[in-house]
Amino acid sequence: MSTAHVGKPIDRIDGRAKVTGAAKYAAEYNEPGLAYGWIVNSAVARGRIAAIDVAEALKVPGVIHVFTHENTPRLAWLDRSYRDQIAPPGSPFRPLYDAEIHFSSQPIALVVADSSEVARYAATLVRVEYAATGHATELDAHLAEGRAPKKRGGIKPPPKARGGPDGALEKAAVKVDVAYRVPAEHHNPMEMFATTVHHEPDGKLVVYDKTQGVQNVHDYLCNIFGFAADDLRVVSKFVGGGFGAGLRPQHQVFLAVLAARELKRSVRVVLTRPQMFSLGYRPATRQRVALGASPEGVLEAVIHEAFQETSRFEDYSEMIVNWTGLLYRCENVRLDHAIVPLDLFTPLDMRAPGAVWGLFALESAMDELAVALKVDPIELRLKNYAEEDGNEDKPFSSKELRECYRRAAERFGWADRNPEPRSMRRGSTLVGRGMASGVWESNQQKAAAKAVLTVDGKLTISSATEDIGTGTYTIMTQVAAEALGLAMADVTFLLGDSTLPQAPVEGGSFTASSVGPAVQAACEAIRADLLGYALKLDGSPLAGAKIDDVEFVDGTIRLRDAPAKAVAITAVLRAGGVEAIEREAAVGPSAKQQRYTRLTHSATFAEVEVDEDFGTIRVTRVVVAVAGARILNPKTARSQVLGGVVWGIGSALHEESVLDHAFGRFMTHNLADYHVPVNADVHAIDVIFVEEHDEIVNPLGVKGLGEIGVVGVAAAIANAVFHATGRRVRKLPIKLDDLL
Ligand code: MOS
């Protein structure tokens, strides 16, 4: 097929707007008379508000109102059954609902004033007396309370054990049986969570929200506040990073809408960076991985157990251990997953949730097994390569992981690695090289798109999806321009508005694979219409042609076999006497694809330098090869993987949300204490896309790339640190004091 646009490294079409400041974010929709809300957060982790006194705050000139649980109207939220699309089983947190404190930093009041500064000052005057009760926030102290989570939509529970894993482990000639500890991490997108609610004279609301799902927020607000669908519209045209933090409506949108509704005026609420730590997070996790192998390195027993924290009101769970049962072939497998409810807010999906922690443990343990067997880590993985999904006994729709190992190893220069730990040096610096596999889901969800082609040859496509920095605007424009043979400049893609055709949240790496096919289908419907008009032209050069006989190229419809026989699309529209053709299409997962396990894979190779005296670690090089089927845009695709690798460096060496259990509070609640990799921490990163064809995964043949880039990176780095130093660190982040 022709590829005028798809597969080309086209610059982001929203890039200029973003770097020039023309792109408007949720907190930038200004209007006269806007009121500003400032959130007051709980100082205790569990208990009750015994008394809350807002009198002093109300005295400050400019303060309009202070919302607390005592004066917030009773609303439809009394129905505890209402949940947002992404909510795990349980009873979602309801801000200002009652006097109960469920977690430290819980929002307990909203001060609304005519300026942000006044609201912030007045918030300091709200007097709160707490009746604190004991809280429990320490995962290690409560592992005995671990239990299976209630089933969460989209999350597969671990498969049933197969074979006799514990007995097989006992008998295995070579074994590794180890435990891994990883901390909580917070998403920390650059853009704070923010909502500006525009209140119209008739009471209708336009909600400019930072979110990964405008329709999810719309439906949540309608349900909570009892609005009719037309009473409010949620808009999110640009998002300054999401990573999963914006999958669920956050409390600032609730508070801003509450205030706008009650005060009948426009209101903005913005979180501060410290308040961002009162939101969901990647949960701290404890794992055991036990691997048993024959002397030849054939896996004979695989056991992976995980405990992760959640809140007391929702059973958050993610797939941590499942990957272990499908990435390698083994007959004797036991995978267990438990949640431990604590006095914390509910965790929230963060970039490759579950796989990041699960693959850190599994791929570290595989490295330990390779060392015990004295076999090359790639050899061990190839020897146990899964040709089908052992969890569900399904074939893979495609799997080019072998080629990922080969291509990445070659580019990295793996052959030059001396397998002996502490054997490689640059001056006084120890050099280590490690590798790991990565795996993530490649799902498709139902999505719709509308295409409008006007007589001037301009196409507008729309869908209520998002661009959280991933490149959605660009790739959807490419898909549409390709389908109709138009120039990129003649196509406009609209997103981030709840009134547009239905789309899922932007998450789970399923936007390209879900919205892309809908865009394609809407354009195909227009193609059929255009051909119909073209055939009616007097003396049509296309006479008798079927849709498969023609192609849409350079603004024309032409015969594939005789490209000189062509008509311009604009001429067809004019002759047809139509101002515009409008077509909407919805596409969902096919029955056929359900018979296959659909995954994207990666192989990551990392080199580190470790200073022998100081224990400082530098990740000097990362090579990652990704098998992600058809690549719509190698430039935006590469950027997705680069971002994932940088996050992997952060997980390995920097990021950690530290709880002070005396207070039950995350103390690292700013970017000085919560470390993320900065430019000086990020060196060469080489991204390879391995060729992979997949006609099963979805009609476009694409796999999502938003998450695979981070999976396995921390293990590759930890394995490199072992190779450099001979120290096996089974916790993250790895710090210099772990190496001294
Ligand atoms: Mo992703 S954690 O589904 O935004």
XYZ file of C-alpha atoms and ligand atoms in Angstrom:
744
model
C 0.000 0.000 0.000
C 1.093 3.553 -0.519
C 2.535 5.299 2.485
C 2.588 9.006 1.853
C 2.264 9.686 5.605
C 1.970 6.521 7.688
C 5.352 5.205 8.727
C 7.038 8.580 8.158
C 8.852 10.423 10.984
C 6.533 13.423 10.813
C 7.022 16.207 13.372
C 4.306 16.652 15.974
C 1.628 18.855 14.528
C 0.955 20.275 18.010
C 4.646 20.847 18.691
C 4.759 24.499 17.685
C 1.688 25.345 19.770
C 3.272 23.647 22.764
C 6.682 25.285 22.582
C 5.332 28.763 21.807
C 2.811 28.775 24.636
C -0.152 28.860 22.261
C -1.348 25.501 23.599
C -3.775 26.133 26.457
C -3.753 23.878 29.488
C -6.551 23.454 32.026
C -5.325 26.211 34.363
C -4.879 28.719 31.534
C -8.489 29.386 30.559
C -8.908 32.857 32.002
C -12.020 34.947 32.272
C -13.149 37.976 34.268
C -14.644 37.187 37.649
C -12.917 33.848 37.972
C -12.818 32.593 41.569
C -9.949 30.488 42.915
C -10.151 27.491 45.205
C -7.375 26.407 47.532
C -7.444 22.959 49.105
C -6.810 22.295 52.803
C -5.359 18.839 53.445
C -5.598 16.582 56.462
C -2.626 16.550 58.793
C -3.443 13.066 60.080
C -3.709 9.737 58.294
C -6.698 8.265 60.069
C -9.396 9.477 62.383
C -12.118 12.097 62.383
C -12.386 15.818 62.100
C -13.551 16.684 65.619
C -14.043 20.347 64.778
C -13.364 22.595 61.837
C -13.529 26.371 62.258
C -13.572 28.537 59.159
C -14.527 31.839 60.831
C -11.045 33.368 60.627
C -10.668 32.362 57.010
C -14.022 33.882 56.095
C -12.980 37.216 57.601
C -10.193 37.696 55.078
C -11.265 40.274 52.471
C -11.767 38.523 49.161
C -12.769 35.174 50.596
C -16.056 34.045 49.083
C -16.790 30.756 50.772
C -15.168 27.826 52.544
C -16.496 24.387 51.694
C -16.175 21.689 54.347
C -17.998 18.436 55.046
C -20.316 20.450 57.301
C -21.763 22.663 54.583
C -21.370 20.635 51.409
C -24.772 19.708 49.992
C -25.856 16.080 49.929
C -25.762 14.916 46.353
C -26.213 11.904 44.140
C -22.912 10.622 45.520
C -24.858 9.156 48.416
C -25.244 6.297 46.005
C -22.038 4.537 46.868
C -22.292 2.308 43.835
C -21.166 4.979 41.381
C -17.630 4.525 40.155
C -15.571 6.059 37.343
C -14.431 3.900 34.413
C -11.045 3.145 35.930
C -12.118 2.754 39.565
C -11.100 -0.526 41.149
C -13.747 -2.401 43.159
C -14.741 -0.604 46.321
C -16.217 2.696 47.335
C -14.464 5.663 45.706
C -13.221 8.432 47.950
C -15.750 11.270 48.242
C -14.165 14.627 49.075
C -15.852 16.661 51.845
C -18.381 13.881 52.342
C -18.075 13.416 56.084
C -15.716 13.872 59.014
C -13.800 10.656 58.395
C -10.107 10.843 57.539
C -8.930 7.944 55.388
C -5.416 9.062 54.458
C -2.900 11.778 55.186
C -3.303 14.873 53.024
C -6.929 14.023 52.330
C -8.690 17.195 51.094
C -10.879 18.422 53.949
C -11.791 21.960 52.906
C -11.815 24.229 49.877
C -11.304 27.947 50.425
C -12.694 30.001 47.541
C -11.575 33.596 47.057
C -11.296 36.178 44.336
C -7.591 35.537 43.983
C -5.404 32.514 44.349
C -3.136 34.314 46.825
C -6.019 35.240 49.129
C -7.406 31.706 48.980
C -4.001 30.278 49.818
C -3.542 32.631 52.769
C -7.039 32.064 54.100
C -6.513 28.306 53.876
C -3.828 28.674 56.549
C -6.473 30.134 58.888
C -8.804 27.138 58.766
C -8.573 25.588 62.246
C -8.982 21.839 62.422
C -9.137 19.623 65.474
C -8.574 15.981 64.734
C -9.552 12.930 66.700
C -6.743 10.826 65.279
C -6.832 7.081 65.642
C -3.915 4.784 64.987
C -2.946 4.364 61.367
C -1.122 1.611 59.549
C 0.946 2.528 56.514
C 3.853 0.113 56.689
C 3.515 -2.622 54.095
C 6.142 -4.918 55.638
C 4.387 -4.886 59.003
C 1.073 -6.008 57.494
C 1.942 -8.627 54.899
C 0.031 -11.194 56.953
C -3.147 -9.264 56.131
C -2.605 -9.769 52.423
C -5.575 -11.154 50.540
C -6.732 -11.648 46.970
C -8.239 -8.480 45.490
C -11.770 -8.361 44.196
C -11.728 -8.713 40.433
C -10.933 -5.433 38.689
C -12.099 -4.759 35.140
C -9.334 -5.188 32.588
C -7.018 -6.836 35.087
C -6.591 -10.561 34.809
C -6.158 -12.371 38.110
C -3.133 -14.666 38.186
C -3.848 -17.931 36.351
C -4.315 -21.121 38.364
C -1.137 -22.941 39.276
C -0.056 -25.567 36.761
C 1.968 -28.736 37.282
C 3.676 -29.129 40.658
C 5.786 -25.996 41.062
C 6.761 -26.350 44.734
C 7.810 -29.984 44.347
C 9.641 -29.227 41.107
C 11.522 -26.389 42.785
C 12.560 -28.709 45.587
C 14.012 -31.170 43.087
C 15.587 -28.697 40.670
C 19.336 -29.015 40.188
C 19.890 -25.261 40.114
C 17.669 -22.768 41.873
C 17.228 -19.148 42.777
C 14.748 -18.211 45.496
C 14.891 -14.524 46.313
C 12.845 -11.520 47.451
C 12.566 -8.070 45.919
C 11.441 -4.779 47.475
C 10.272 -1.777 45.519
C 8.885 1.520 46.805
C 5.862 3.596 45.893
C 6.390 6.046 43.039
C 4.317 9.095 42.156
C 3.585 10.023 38.546
C 4.649 13.659 38.860
C 3.644 14.922 35.431
C 5.005 18.415 34.759
C 1.514 19.903 34.653
C -0.213 19.923 38.031
C -3.735 18.663 38.254
C -5.956 21.628 37.538
C -9.523 22.424 36.621
C -11.060 25.664 35.391
C -14.854 25.533 35.388
C -16.520 28.072 33.149
C -20.016 28.794 34.476
C -22.449 29.966 31.808
C -25.417 32.202 32.624
C -27.840 29.322 32.097
C -25.948 27.210 34.628
C -24.235 25.001 32.073
C -20.598 24.255 32.731
C -17.530 23.923 30.552
C -14.979 22.000 32.586
C -11.385 22.479 31.433
C -9.707 19.615 33.201
C -6.337 17.980 33.219
C -7.345 14.421 32.441
C -6.615 11.402 30.267
C -10.322 10.840 29.678
C -12.793 13.658 29.031
C -15.758 11.322 28.792
C -14.779 9.473 31.948
C -14.714 12.810 33.804
C -17.958 13.915 32.138
C -19.824 10.790 33.187
C -18.389 10.919 36.693
C -19.490 14.540 37.180
C -22.961 13.874 35.765
C -23.433 10.959 38.115
C -22.074 12.676 41.191
C -23.824 16.004 40.751
C -26.928 14.832 38.943
C -26.237 16.876 35.810
C -27.873 15.943 32.525
C -25.369 14.977 29.847
C -25.845 18.320 28.058
C -25.366 20.382 31.215
C -21.640 20.080 31.110
C -18.848 19.567 28.666
C -15.351 18.463 29.605
C -12.450 19.807 27.574
C -8.805 18.785 27.654
C -6.970 19.789 24.491
C -3.445 19.591 25.863
C -2.124 17.584 28.762
C 1.267 18.208 30.337
C 1.976 14.561 31.031
C -0.277 11.872 32.409
C 1.436 8.495 32.848
C -1.802 7.174 34.324
C -2.324 9.915 36.926
C -5.132 11.350 34.810
C -6.959 8.086 34.189
C -9.360 8.749 37.067
C -11.095 12.034 37.870
C -8.990 13.623 40.602
C -10.443 15.528 43.517
C -9.668 18.985 42.133
C -12.256 18.510 39.380
C -14.849 17.493 41.911
C -14.071 20.487 44.134
C -13.999 22.986 41.265
C -17.353 21.799 39.929
C -18.851 21.739 43.420
C -17.786 25.351 43.967
C -18.937 26.543 40.539
C -22.303 24.831 40.974
C -22.922 26.198 44.453
C -21.510 29.689 43.927
C -22.894 29.984 40.385
C -19.657 31.366 39.054
C -16.508 30.264 37.299
C -13.906 28.646 39.525
C -10.394 27.275 39.193
C -8.669 24.771 41.460
C -5.007 23.880 40.958
C -2.991 21.453 43.037
C 0.462 22.345 44.272
C 3.340 19.945 43.716
C 3.142 18.702 47.344
C -0.603 18.154 46.898
C 0.135 15.973 43.866
C 1.368 13.454 46.454
C -2.152 13.174 47.849
C -3.171 11.419 44.606
C -2.732 7.838 43.409
C 0.712 6.273 43.008
C 2.468 3.146 41.877
C 2.162 0.983 44.983
C 5.070 -0.349 46.985
C 5.419 -4.060 46.312
C 7.134 -7.058 47.896
C 7.877 -10.080 45.750
C 9.348 -13.532 45.899
C 10.628 -15.180 42.746
C 11.765 -18.792 42.833
C 13.168 -20.399 39.695
C 14.323 -23.975 39.374
C 16.241 -25.213 36.338
C 17.938 -28.296 34.983
C 21.751 -28.153 34.692
C 21.182 -27.338 31.010
C 19.170 -24.273 31.967
C 15.665 -25.519 31.212
C 13.140 -23.959 33.587
C 11.477 -26.660 35.690
C 9.766 -24.576 38.351
C 8.600 -20.979 38.417
C 7.030 -19.350 41.471
C 6.246 -15.652 41.668
C 4.405 -14.132 44.620
C 3.597 -10.459 45.075
C 2.140 -8.299 47.803
C 1.142 -4.747 47.046
C -0.459 -2.009 49.091
C -3.864 -0.483 48.507
C -6.289 1.735 50.409
C -8.924 0.461 52.813
C -11.732 1.588 50.509
C -10.701 0.281 47.100
C -9.100 -2.990 45.965
C -6.523 -1.584 43.590
C -4.704 -4.372 41.783
C -2.396 -4.629 38.808
C -0.864 -7.516 36.889
C 2.502 -8.120 38.523
C 2.999 -11.858 38.357
C 0.996 -12.921 35.277
C 3.829 -11.996 32.889
C 6.026 -14.608 34.536
C 3.702 -17.378 33.374
C 3.737 -16.351 29.729
C 7.153 -14.858 29.013
C 8.983 -18.192 29.441
C 7.981 -21.789 28.875
C 7.510 -23.863 31.995
C 5.196 -26.694 33.039
C 5.290 -26.056 36.767
C 4.172 -22.557 37.588
C 2.557 -20.869 40.581
C 1.691 -17.170 40.483
C 0.137 -15.453 43.480
C -0.896 -11.884 44.048
C -2.194 -10.312 47.244
C -3.171 -6.803 48.239
C -2.589 -5.296 51.651
C -5.088 -2.578 52.647
C -3.460 0.318 54.517
C -4.402 3.828 55.623
C -3.276 5.331 52.334
C -5.054 6.753 49.317
C -5.811 4.224 46.562
C -2.897 3.571 44.201
C -3.384 4.362 40.528
C -2.058 2.861 37.325
C 1.320 4.266 36.420
C 2.984 3.566 33.078
C 2.998 -0.211 32.565
C 1.382 -0.828 35.956
C 2.332 -4.209 37.383
C 4.767 -5.081 34.607
C 7.317 -2.536 35.818
C 7.598 -4.156 39.237
C 6.905 -7.720 38.115
C 9.523 -7.675 35.375
C 12.065 -6.018 37.649
C 11.802 -9.069 39.891
C 11.495 -11.734 37.194
C 14.259 -10.361 34.998
C 16.583 -9.848 37.950
C 15.919 -13.445 39.035
C 16.569 -14.714 35.500
C 19.924 -12.942 35.635
C 20.673 -14.580 38.979
C 19.762 -17.948 37.489
C 22.026 -17.330 34.490
C 24.886 -16.584 36.884
C 24.142 -19.733 38.908
C 24.042 -21.809 35.709
C 27.099 -20.056 34.242
C 25.194 -19.426 31.045
C 24.789 -16.255 29.064
C 21.604 -14.385 30.096
C 20.383 -14.215 26.481
C 21.041 -17.947 26.048
C 18.952 -18.685 29.132
C 16.056 -16.661 27.781
C 16.274 -18.247 24.336
C 16.392 -21.721 25.840
C 13.114 -21.031 27.642
C 11.497 -18.916 24.945
C 7.705 -19.247 25.023
C 6.204 -20.041 21.628
C 2.728 -19.721 23.078
C 1.022 -18.229 26.114
C 1.311 -20.885 28.815
C -1.167 -19.047 31.068
C -4.073 -19.352 28.671
C -2.830 -21.920 26.148
C -3.245 -19.418 23.347
C -0.960 -18.616 20.428
C 0.558 -15.140 20.217
C -0.808 -12.892 17.493
C 2.855 -12.080 16.798
C 6.061 -12.183 18.825
C 9.414 -11.020 17.510
C 11.171 -11.027 20.880
C 13.922 -13.283 19.566
C 14.739 -10.672 16.970
C 14.685 -7.979 19.682
C 17.406 -9.862 21.595
C 19.449 -10.319 18.444
C 19.220 -6.786 17.123
C 19.731 -5.074 20.482
C 22.650 -7.347 21.435
C 24.334 -6.620 18.143
C 23.875 -2.852 18.392
C 24.979 -2.891 22.033
C 28.072 -5.001 21.428
C 27.048 -7.678 23.930
C 29.567 -10.117 22.451
C 32.411 -8.037 23.943
C 31.115 -8.488 27.475
C 33.281 -10.524 29.806
C 30.667 -12.381 31.891
C 32.825 -12.284 35.028
C 31.573 -9.642 37.525
C 34.043 -6.821 38.260
C 36.051 -7.790 35.200
C 35.465 -4.692 33.107
C 36.901 -1.273 33.919
C 37.457 2.200 32.562
C 40.227 3.625 34.684
C 39.049 3.490 38.304
C 35.466 2.931 37.222
C 33.793 -0.460 37.156
C 31.826 -1.125 34.009
C 28.818 -3.418 33.956
C 26.491 -4.636 31.263
C 23.088 -6.162 31.826
C 20.003 -7.041 29.857
C 16.349 -7.830 30.425
C 13.210 -8.731 28.500
C 10.083 -6.606 28.473
C 6.470 -7.436 27.772
C 3.220 -5.474 27.788
C -0.298 -5.838 26.538
C -1.491 -4.837 23.113
C -5.192 -4.280 23.562
C -7.924 -2.697 21.526
C -10.997 -1.038 23.010
C -14.142 0.138 21.322
C -13.758 3.645 19.918
C -15.544 5.909 17.463
C -14.479 8.684 15.124
C -16.258 11.116 12.857
C -14.906 12.288 9.526
C -16.178 15.366 7.688
C -14.844 16.067 4.209
C -15.849 19.438 2.802
C -16.064 20.511 -0.817
C -12.772 22.409 -0.549
C -11.025 19.078 0.058
C -10.406 19.632 3.760
C -10.977 16.800 6.201
C -11.824 17.094 9.893
C -11.651 13.974 12.019
C -12.728 13.878 15.631
C -12.828 11.526 18.583
C -13.029 12.124 22.347
C -9.550 10.742 22.889
C -6.513 12.568 24.309
C -2.974 13.500 23.472
C -1.080 13.251 26.742
C 2.170 13.990 24.963
C 2.079 10.706 23.120
C 1.520 12.070 19.611
C -2.181 11.268 19.141
C -2.843 14.463 17.146
C -0.067 13.580 14.755
C -0.602 9.869 14.209
C -4.370 10.180 13.777
C -3.828 12.927 11.208
C -1.388 10.632 9.417
C -3.852 7.730 9.378
C -6.649 9.938 8.016
C -4.474 11.734 5.456
C -3.184 8.372 4.293
C -6.648 6.848 3.967
C -7.961 9.662 1.773
C -4.767 10.581 -0.026
C -4.739 14.115 1.364
C -1.918 16.372 2.444
C -1.319 16.498 6.234
C -2.139 20.220 6.109
C -5.608 19.464 4.742
C -6.508 17.252 7.705
C -7.468 18.462 11.189
C -7.844 16.045 14.066
C -9.966 17.159 17.012
C -9.786 15.483 20.417
C -10.126 16.224 24.131
C -13.801 17.220 24.157
C -16.474 15.058 25.785
C -18.996 15.948 23.046
C -16.924 14.208 20.361
C -17.503 10.573 19.325
C -16.980 8.051 22.104
C -13.448 6.997 22.972
C -11.844 5.280 25.946
C -9.434 7.024 28.315
C -5.999 7.463 26.825
C -4.163 4.728 28.653
C -3.111 1.121 28.562
C -1.145 1.787 25.356
C -4.421 1.289 23.484
C -5.028 4.647 21.812
C -3.248 4.023 18.510
C -4.767 0.539 18.393
C -8.324 1.632 19.311
C -8.863 5.152 17.954
C -6.646 4.499 14.918
C -8.951 1.792 13.498
C -11.990 4.040 14.122
C -10.356 6.897 12.205
C -9.470 4.479 9.432
C -13.031 3.122 9.290
C -14.609 6.590 9.153
C -12.274 7.488 6.294
C -13.067 4.231 4.512
C -16.756 5.118 4.654
C -15.944 8.449 3.031
C -13.873 6.695 0.401
C -16.861 4.562 -0.540
C -19.063 7.657 -0.779
C -16.510 9.444 -2.939
C -16.188 6.529 -5.307
C -19.984 6.425 -5.593
C -20.027 10.078 -6.672
C -17.042 9.554 -8.961
C -18.759 6.715 -10.803
C -21.692 9.009 -11.574
C -19.514 11.575 -13.333
C -20.207 11.901 -17.031
C -17.575 9.812 -18.775
C -15.997 8.878 -15.458
C -12.448 7.645 -15.930
C -13.205 5.232 -13.094
C -16.284 3.698 -14.714
C -16.982 0.226 -13.398
C -14.324 0.417 -10.686
C -14.825 -1.270 -7.311
C -13.333 0.173 -4.134
C -10.417 -2.259 -4.287
C -9.617 -1.157 -7.839
C -8.895 2.424 -6.834
C -6.453 4.251 -4.626
C -6.634 7.656 -3.003
C -3.420 9.541 -3.691
C -2.487 13.225 -3.891
C -6.054 14.446 -3.614
C -7.258 12.165 -6.385
C -9.025 8.864 -6.811
C -7.261 6.782 -9.439
C -7.214 3.290 -10.823
C -4.485 1.193 -9.245
C -3.711 -0.457 -12.555
C -3.932 2.723 -14.624
C -2.918 5.662 -12.417
C -3.401 8.081 -15.306
C -7.139 7.468 -14.952
C -7.797 9.814 -12.058
C -10.272 12.383 -10.782
C -9.691 15.055 -8.182
C -11.626 14.561 -4.924
C -12.736 18.207 -5.001
C -14.088 17.749 -8.519
C -16.005 14.675 -7.384
C -17.527 16.580 -4.472
C -18.498 19.522 -6.682
C -20.037 17.265 -9.317
C -21.919 15.398 -6.601
C -23.401 18.704 -5.481
C -22.588 18.114 -1.815
C -21.086 20.650 0.562
C -19.674 17.950 2.807
C -19.660 14.237 3.447
C -19.930 13.214 7.076
C -19.356 9.697 8.316
C -18.984 8.241 11.777
C -17.601 4.808 12.536
C -17.116 2.769 15.685
C -14.712 -0.131 15.843
C -14.183 -2.602 18.656
C -12.168 -5.736 19.286
C -12.830 -8.604 16.885
C -13.917 -12.074 17.955
C -10.933 -13.498 16.113
C -8.350 -11.534 18.093
C -9.724 -12.971 21.352
C -8.320 -16.347 20.353
C -4.801 -14.923 20.538
C -2.636 -13.428 23.235
C -1.620 -9.987 21.982
C 1.550 -8.547 23.429
C 4.327 -6.162 22.629
C 7.878 -7.163 23.558
C 11.238 -5.557 24.132
C 14.823 -6.344 24.949
C 16.764 -3.743 26.913
C 20.534 -3.671 27.269
C 22.170 -1.279 29.707
C 25.717 -0.293 30.515
C 26.636 1.307 33.827
C 29.757 2.816 35.255
C 30.133 2.508 39.000
C 32.696 4.545 40.870
C 34.491 2.044 43.055
C 35.156 4.487 45.894
C 31.891 6.390 45.996
C 29.408 3.860 44.659
C 27.899 6.393 42.278
C 26.171 4.843 39.284
C 25.886 6.266 35.787
C 23.842 4.643 33.075
C 26.149 5.320 30.168
C 24.236 3.509 27.432
C 20.889 1.885 26.863
C 19.887 0.004 23.739
C 16.296 -1.129 23.537
C 14.706 -3.100 20.730
C 10.923 -3.102 20.586
C 8.618 -5.392 18.630
C 5.564 -3.179 18.315
C 4.152 -4.292 14.960
C 3.443 -1.474 12.502
C 5.025 1.846 13.451
C 2.776 4.734 12.427
C 5.406 7.395 13.080
C 8.977 6.379 13.954
C 9.666 9.785 15.479
C 6.798 9.924 17.973
C 7.215 6.169 18.553
C 10.869 6.622 19.409
C 10.006 9.470 21.769
C 7.572 7.216 23.597
C 10.238 4.589 24.105
C 12.872 7.185 25.080
C 10.532 8.501 27.767
C 9.949 4.976 29.004
C 13.677 4.279 29.227
C 14.272 7.509 31.157
C 11.561 6.455 33.572
C 13.255 3.075 33.875
C 16.481 4.854 34.828
C 14.441 6.751 37.421
C 12.935 3.555 38.842
C 16.337 1.899 38.962
C 18.311 4.720 40.548
C 16.224 7.695 41.678
C 12.505 7.513 42.291
C 11.062 6.684 45.692
C 8.043 8.013 47.508
C 9.121 7.711 51.119
C 6.463 7.303 53.796
C 7.099 8.558 57.292
C 5.115 5.950 59.164
C 4.926 8.125 62.288
C 2.707 10.447 60.271
C 1.542 7.977 57.629
C 2.496 10.541 55.034
C 4.616 10.681 51.907
C 7.451 13.007 52.918
C 9.241 13.287 49.567
C 6.492 15.498 48.244
C 8.445 17.859 46.020
C 10.872 17.495 43.142
C 13.850 18.263 45.368
C 13.165 15.230 47.559
C 11.471 13.052 44.954
C 14.319 12.449 42.561
C 13.768 11.967 38.858
C 16.483 11.584 36.248
C 17.678 14.925 34.917
C 19.553 15.491 31.673
C 22.867 14.785 33.383
C 21.572 11.326 34.352
C 20.499 10.414 30.842
C 23.162 9.433 28.324
C 22.975 7.514 25.058
C 19.670 5.779 24.399
C 19.303 3.838 21.205
C 15.847 2.683 20.131
C 15.369 -0.058 17.553
C 12.005 -1.069 16.124
C 12.060 -4.675 15.047
C 9.942 -5.535 12.036
C 6.775 -7.321 13.058
C 3.589 -7.979 11.091
C 0.348 -8.544 12.887
C -2.951 -8.667 11.070
C -4.795 -10.057 14.085
C -4.085 -7.449 16.720
C -6.373 -4.804 15.111
C -7.281 -3.614 11.589
C -4.394 -1.133 11.517
C -1.843 -3.741 12.573
C -0.374 -1.464 15.243
C 0.594 -2.172 18.844
C 0.714 0.547 21.493
C 4.105 1.915 22.471
C 3.320 4.153 25.437
C 4.345 1.685 28.089
C 6.630 -1.031 26.722
C 9.671 1.296 26.823
C 9.833 1.316 30.619
C 9.339 -2.417 31.179
C 12.510 -4.306 32.024
C 14.749 -1.233 32.099
C 15.238 -1.286 35.878
C 16.184 -4.973 35.762
C 18.651 -4.403 32.907
C 20.303 -1.656 34.994
C 20.275 -3.706 38.209
C 21.805 -6.624 36.297
C 24.458 -4.274 34.922
C 25.180 -3.041 38.447
C 25.680 -6.652 39.536
C 27.975 -7.269 36.594
C 29.990 -4.153 37.412
C 30.278 -4.711 41.146
C 29.395 -8.298 42.020
C 26.696 -6.860 44.304
C 23.181 -8.125 43.762
C 20.798 -5.404 44.901
C 17.246 -6.703 45.177
C 15.570 -3.413 45.994
C 14.914 -0.186 44.176
C 16.066 2.438 43.809
C 19.672 1.261 43.924
C 21.630 3.872 45.837
C 25.299 4.379 46.375
C 25.055 3.120 49.953
C 23.788 -0.213 48.602
C 27.169 -0.630 46.941
C 29.528 0.369 49.753
Mo -1.331 4.445 31.393
S -0.763 3.856 33.298
O -2.655 3.374 31.223
O -1.819 6.058 31.407
